[in-house]
Structure formats: C-alpha cells, structure tokens
Coordinates of C-alpha atoms (C1' of nucleotides) in Angstrom, one line a residue:
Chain E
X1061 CA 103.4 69.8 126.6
X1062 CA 102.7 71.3 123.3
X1063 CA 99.5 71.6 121.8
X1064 CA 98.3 69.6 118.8
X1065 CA 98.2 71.2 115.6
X1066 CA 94.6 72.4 114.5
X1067 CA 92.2 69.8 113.3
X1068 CA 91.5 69.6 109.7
X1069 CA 87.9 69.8 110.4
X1070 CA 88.4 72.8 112.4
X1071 CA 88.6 74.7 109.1
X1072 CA 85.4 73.5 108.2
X1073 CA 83.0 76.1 110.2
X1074 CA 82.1 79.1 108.4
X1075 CA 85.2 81.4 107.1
X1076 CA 84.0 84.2 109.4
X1077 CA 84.7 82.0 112.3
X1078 CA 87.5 80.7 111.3
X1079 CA 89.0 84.2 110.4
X1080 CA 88.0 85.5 113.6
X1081 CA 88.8 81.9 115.8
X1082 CA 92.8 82.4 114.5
X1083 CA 93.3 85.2 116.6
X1084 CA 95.1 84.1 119.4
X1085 CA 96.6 81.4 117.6
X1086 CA 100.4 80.3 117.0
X1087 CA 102.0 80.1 113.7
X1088 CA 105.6 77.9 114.3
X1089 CA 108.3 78.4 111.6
X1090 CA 111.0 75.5 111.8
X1091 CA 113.9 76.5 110.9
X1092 CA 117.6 74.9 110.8
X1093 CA 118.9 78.1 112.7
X1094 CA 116.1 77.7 115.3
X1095 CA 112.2 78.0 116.1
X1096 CA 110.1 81.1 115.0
X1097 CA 106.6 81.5 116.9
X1098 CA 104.4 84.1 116.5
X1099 CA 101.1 84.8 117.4
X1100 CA 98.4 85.9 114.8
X1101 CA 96.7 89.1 115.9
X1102 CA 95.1 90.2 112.4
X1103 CA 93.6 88.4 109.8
X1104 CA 91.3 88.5 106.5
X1105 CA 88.6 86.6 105.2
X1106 CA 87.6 85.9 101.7
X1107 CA 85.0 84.2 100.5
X1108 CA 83.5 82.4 97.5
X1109 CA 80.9 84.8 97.1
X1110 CA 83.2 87.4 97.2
X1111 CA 84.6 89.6 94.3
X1112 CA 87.6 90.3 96.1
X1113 CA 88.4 86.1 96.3
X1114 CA 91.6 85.2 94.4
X1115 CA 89.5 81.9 93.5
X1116 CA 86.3 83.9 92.2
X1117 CA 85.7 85.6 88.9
X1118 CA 82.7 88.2 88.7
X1119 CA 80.5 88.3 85.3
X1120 CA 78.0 89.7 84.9
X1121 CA 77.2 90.4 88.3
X1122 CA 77.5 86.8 89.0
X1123 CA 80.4 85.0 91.4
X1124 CA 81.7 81.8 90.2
X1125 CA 84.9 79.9 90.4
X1126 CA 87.8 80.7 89.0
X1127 CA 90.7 77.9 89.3
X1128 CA 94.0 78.8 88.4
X1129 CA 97.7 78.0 88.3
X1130 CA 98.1 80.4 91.1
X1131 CA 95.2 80.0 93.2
X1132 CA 95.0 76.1 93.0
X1133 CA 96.1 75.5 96.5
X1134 CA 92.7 78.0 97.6
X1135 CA 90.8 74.9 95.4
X1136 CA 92.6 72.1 98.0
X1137 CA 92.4 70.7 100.9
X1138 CA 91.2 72.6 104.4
X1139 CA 93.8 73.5 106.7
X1140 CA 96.9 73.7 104.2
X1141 CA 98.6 77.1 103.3
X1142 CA 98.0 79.3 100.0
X1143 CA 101.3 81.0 99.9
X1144 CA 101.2 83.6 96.7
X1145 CA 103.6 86.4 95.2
X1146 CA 102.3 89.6 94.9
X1147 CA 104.0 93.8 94.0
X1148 CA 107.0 92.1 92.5
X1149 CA 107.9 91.9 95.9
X1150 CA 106.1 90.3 98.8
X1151 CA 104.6 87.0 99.7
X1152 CA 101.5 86.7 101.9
X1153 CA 100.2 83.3 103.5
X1154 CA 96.4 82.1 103.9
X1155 CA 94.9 79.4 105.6
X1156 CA 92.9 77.4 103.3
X1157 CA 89.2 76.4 104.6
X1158 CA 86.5 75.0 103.8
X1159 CA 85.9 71.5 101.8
X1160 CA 88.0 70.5 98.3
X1161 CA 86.8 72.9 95.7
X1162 CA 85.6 75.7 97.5
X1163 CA 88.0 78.8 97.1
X1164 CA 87.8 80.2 100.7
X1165 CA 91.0 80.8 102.6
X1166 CA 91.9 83.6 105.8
X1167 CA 94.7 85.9 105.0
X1168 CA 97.1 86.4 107.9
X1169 CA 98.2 89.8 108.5
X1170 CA 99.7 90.3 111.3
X1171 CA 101.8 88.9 114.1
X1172 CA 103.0 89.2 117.9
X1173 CA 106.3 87.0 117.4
X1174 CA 107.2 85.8 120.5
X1175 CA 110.3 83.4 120.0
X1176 CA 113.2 83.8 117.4
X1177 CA 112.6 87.6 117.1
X1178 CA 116.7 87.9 116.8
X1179 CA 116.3 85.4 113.4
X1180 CA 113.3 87.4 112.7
X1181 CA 115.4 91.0 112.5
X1182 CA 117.7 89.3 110.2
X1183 CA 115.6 88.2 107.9
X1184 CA 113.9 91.7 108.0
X1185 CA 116.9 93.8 107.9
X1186 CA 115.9 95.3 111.2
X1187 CA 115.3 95.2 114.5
X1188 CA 112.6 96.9 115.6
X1189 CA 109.9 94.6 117.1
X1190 CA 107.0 96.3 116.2
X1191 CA 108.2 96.5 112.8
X1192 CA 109.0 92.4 112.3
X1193 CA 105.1 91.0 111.8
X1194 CA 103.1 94.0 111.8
X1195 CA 101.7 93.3 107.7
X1196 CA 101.5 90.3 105.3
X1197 CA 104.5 90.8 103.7
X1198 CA 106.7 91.4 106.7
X1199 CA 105.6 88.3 108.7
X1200 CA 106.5 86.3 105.3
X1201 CA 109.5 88.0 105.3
X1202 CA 110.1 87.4 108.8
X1203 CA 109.2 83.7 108.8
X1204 CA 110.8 82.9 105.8
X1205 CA 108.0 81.7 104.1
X1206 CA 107.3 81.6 100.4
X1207 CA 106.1 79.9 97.4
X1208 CA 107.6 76.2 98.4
X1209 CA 105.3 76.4 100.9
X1210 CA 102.3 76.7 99.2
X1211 CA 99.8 74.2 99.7
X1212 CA 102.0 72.9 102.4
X1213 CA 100.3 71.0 105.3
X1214 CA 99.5 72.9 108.1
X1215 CA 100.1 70.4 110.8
X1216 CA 103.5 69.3 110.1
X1217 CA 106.9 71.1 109.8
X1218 CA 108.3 73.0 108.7
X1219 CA 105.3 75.5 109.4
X1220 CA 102.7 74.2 111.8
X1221 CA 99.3 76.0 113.0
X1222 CA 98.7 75.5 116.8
X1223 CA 95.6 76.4 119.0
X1224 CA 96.7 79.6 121.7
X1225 CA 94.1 81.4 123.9
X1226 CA 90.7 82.3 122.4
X1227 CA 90.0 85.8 122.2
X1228 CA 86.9 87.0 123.7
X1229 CA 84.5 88.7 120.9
X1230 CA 84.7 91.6 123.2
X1231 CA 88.2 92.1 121.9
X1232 CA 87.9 92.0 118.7
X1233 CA 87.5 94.8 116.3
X1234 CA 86.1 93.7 112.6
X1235 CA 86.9 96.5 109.6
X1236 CA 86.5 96.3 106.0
X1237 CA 89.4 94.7 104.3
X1238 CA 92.7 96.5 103.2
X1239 CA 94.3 96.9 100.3
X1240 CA 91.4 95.4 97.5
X1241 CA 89.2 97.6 94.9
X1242 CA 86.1 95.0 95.1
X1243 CA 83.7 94.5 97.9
X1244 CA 85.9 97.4 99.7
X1245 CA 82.6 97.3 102.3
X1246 CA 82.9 94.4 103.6
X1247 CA 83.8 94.0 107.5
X1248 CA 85.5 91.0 106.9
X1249 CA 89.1 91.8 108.8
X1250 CA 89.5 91.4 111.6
X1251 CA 92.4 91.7 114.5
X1252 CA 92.7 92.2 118.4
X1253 CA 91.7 95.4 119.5
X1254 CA 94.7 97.4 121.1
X1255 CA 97.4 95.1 119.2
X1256 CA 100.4 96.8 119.0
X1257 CA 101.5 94.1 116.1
X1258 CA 98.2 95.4 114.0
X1259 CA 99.3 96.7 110.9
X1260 CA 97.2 99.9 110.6
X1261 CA 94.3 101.1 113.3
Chain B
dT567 C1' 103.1 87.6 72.5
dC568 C1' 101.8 91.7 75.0
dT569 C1' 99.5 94.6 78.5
dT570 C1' 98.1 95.3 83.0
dA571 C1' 96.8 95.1 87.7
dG572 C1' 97.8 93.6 92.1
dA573 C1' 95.0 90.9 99.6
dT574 C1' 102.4 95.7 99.9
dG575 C1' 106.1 98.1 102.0
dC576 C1' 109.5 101.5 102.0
dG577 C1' 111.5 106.0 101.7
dC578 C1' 110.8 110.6 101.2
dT579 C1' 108.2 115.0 102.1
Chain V
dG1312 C1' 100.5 111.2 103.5
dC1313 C1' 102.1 109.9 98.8
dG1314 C1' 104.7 107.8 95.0
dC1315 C1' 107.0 104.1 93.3
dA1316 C1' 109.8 99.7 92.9
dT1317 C1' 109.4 95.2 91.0
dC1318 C1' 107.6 90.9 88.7
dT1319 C1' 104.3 87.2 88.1
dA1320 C1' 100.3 85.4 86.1
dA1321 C1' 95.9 86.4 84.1
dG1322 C1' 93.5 87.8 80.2
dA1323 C1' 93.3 90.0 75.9
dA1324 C1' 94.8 90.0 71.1

DNA sequence: TCTTAGATGCGCT
DNA sequence: GCGCATCTAAGAA
C-alpha cells in the first residue's frame, strides 16, 4: 500500500528538523509519460532569522520580513512547494514550513531517483545516473518541475511528498550551506553521509 | 527605466 | 578548478 502524503502539521516542527527529517523521503513526479520517484538525500534550511532567507531582508543588522512577488509562496501555507527561477537558467524547489507568514522553507538538493530514471535521462539530456538528481537544478530538470508549480500542494498530484525510512542521525553529515554570500557559517545543510546522489562532498 | 546579483551547471583547461 | 551563459525580479534612480 502506499504511504500517505506528509501531514501538514509535520512541517510545523522546527526547520532544522524538518530539513534533516526529509532525508529519506520520496518526492513523486506524475507525469502523463509515467511516474518519477526519487528519494531526497540532500537538503538546505533557511530560516527567518537568516540573511541568506529569500523571505528576509537585513538592515541594519536587523532580520525582518521581506514579502515579494517571488518569494510569496515561502509567506504560505506549510507543506506546499516554493518553486523559483534562478542563473537565467535553473529552477530549484523548497518545501515550505512553518505557520502562514513565516518565510521558512527547506531547499531540496539532491536525489536518489529510483523509478522513471529512462524519463529522467531525457529530460536531462543524459544518461548517466549519478548525473540525473545530484544538485537543485538537475532534479528540477529531471522532474520536470517549474514555476507552475509553485505554491503547489504538496499532498496531491501532480507532485506529492511521501514519508520513506528515517535516517538515523548517525548518518547524517550537516555542512554550511552552498552557493550563498550571507551567513556562509552556518551548518544548516545537510545530506546522507556516503550518498552517491550528493551533489558535492 | 536601468543596473545588478543570484540557494547553478556545464564545458573547457 | 575556473569562467561564463542566461534572464528574472528586486532595488535604485
């Protein structure tokens, strides 16, 4: 039997633990050509006390919301997606948490796909499988996803979050974040220790 | 209206 | 390991 998509309220516990409870979990791309499934392995969190926070403006030292255009799905309900376009060329997905009105969301980074990889190739262009899922962009690229799905329900289709096996803490390697100029110090990503699918040791 | 930076990935060296 | 494509939206003017 399949497992029921993650609770709302789920998203509610701190970011950290949500960032770190989605390892393991199952992100499920419907498709009309067929099912993608992969499993998240890497993942971000960020924060509204956090400089680095799409949803967060710094002045004078000071963090406080910053709701835009853009970021307006990071302002909405738990448990939806932020879906936003980024280099001119990629788009990367987050999991929105927390209550209405507080920006926090967890970045997904990377991916062990385990069904559809043969869909997932084509929409990459290639078909190595380490290469598919292993960074933001790609798994977007892979899964097809993009801005129509932003804010988009995370318990229904097309794009549905689903429990998998929890990850002891013992495998689990936190690093600062990748990518950002602000609050570069902050261990705050976090992925599956050994992960072949992790985008960068 | 204009300037600029950005939660990246690819190709080349 | 390094440089650059590519383009949207924020923020300044």
């Amino acid at each position: 039997m399949t497992p029921a998509p993650l609770d709302a309220a789920w998203f509610l516990q701190s970011t950290l633990d949500v960032a770190r409870g989605l390892l393991g979990a199952l992100l499920v791309r419907e498709l009309p050509e067929g099912r993608l499934t992969g499993r998240i392995v890497e993942t971000e969190a960020y924060l509204q006390d956090d400089p680095a926070c799409h949803g967060v403006r710094e002045r004078d030292g000071v963090c406080c919301h910053r709701r835009t255009k853009r970021n307006a799905a990071m302002f909405g309900p738990p448990g939806h997606a932020y879906v936003y376009f980024t280099y001119g060329n990629h788009f990367l997905m987050n999991v929105v948490t927390q209550a209405e009105g507080v920006p926090e969301a967890v970045l997904i980074r990377a991916l062990e796909p385990l069904e559809g990889m043969e869909l997932m190739a084509r929409h990459r262009g290639l078909d190595h499988p380490r290469l598919l899922t292993n960074g933001p962009g790609k798994l977007a690229q892979a899964l097809r996803i993009d801005g129509v799905l932003d804010g988009h329900d995370l318990r229904l289709p097309p794009l549905l979050l689903l429990p998998g096996d929890a990850i002891p803490s013992a495998h689990v390697t936190a690093t600062p974040r990748i990518g950002i100029s602000r609050a570069i110090d902050r261990p705050w990503r976090f992925y599956i220790s050994g992960n072949e699918w992790v985008s960068r040791r």
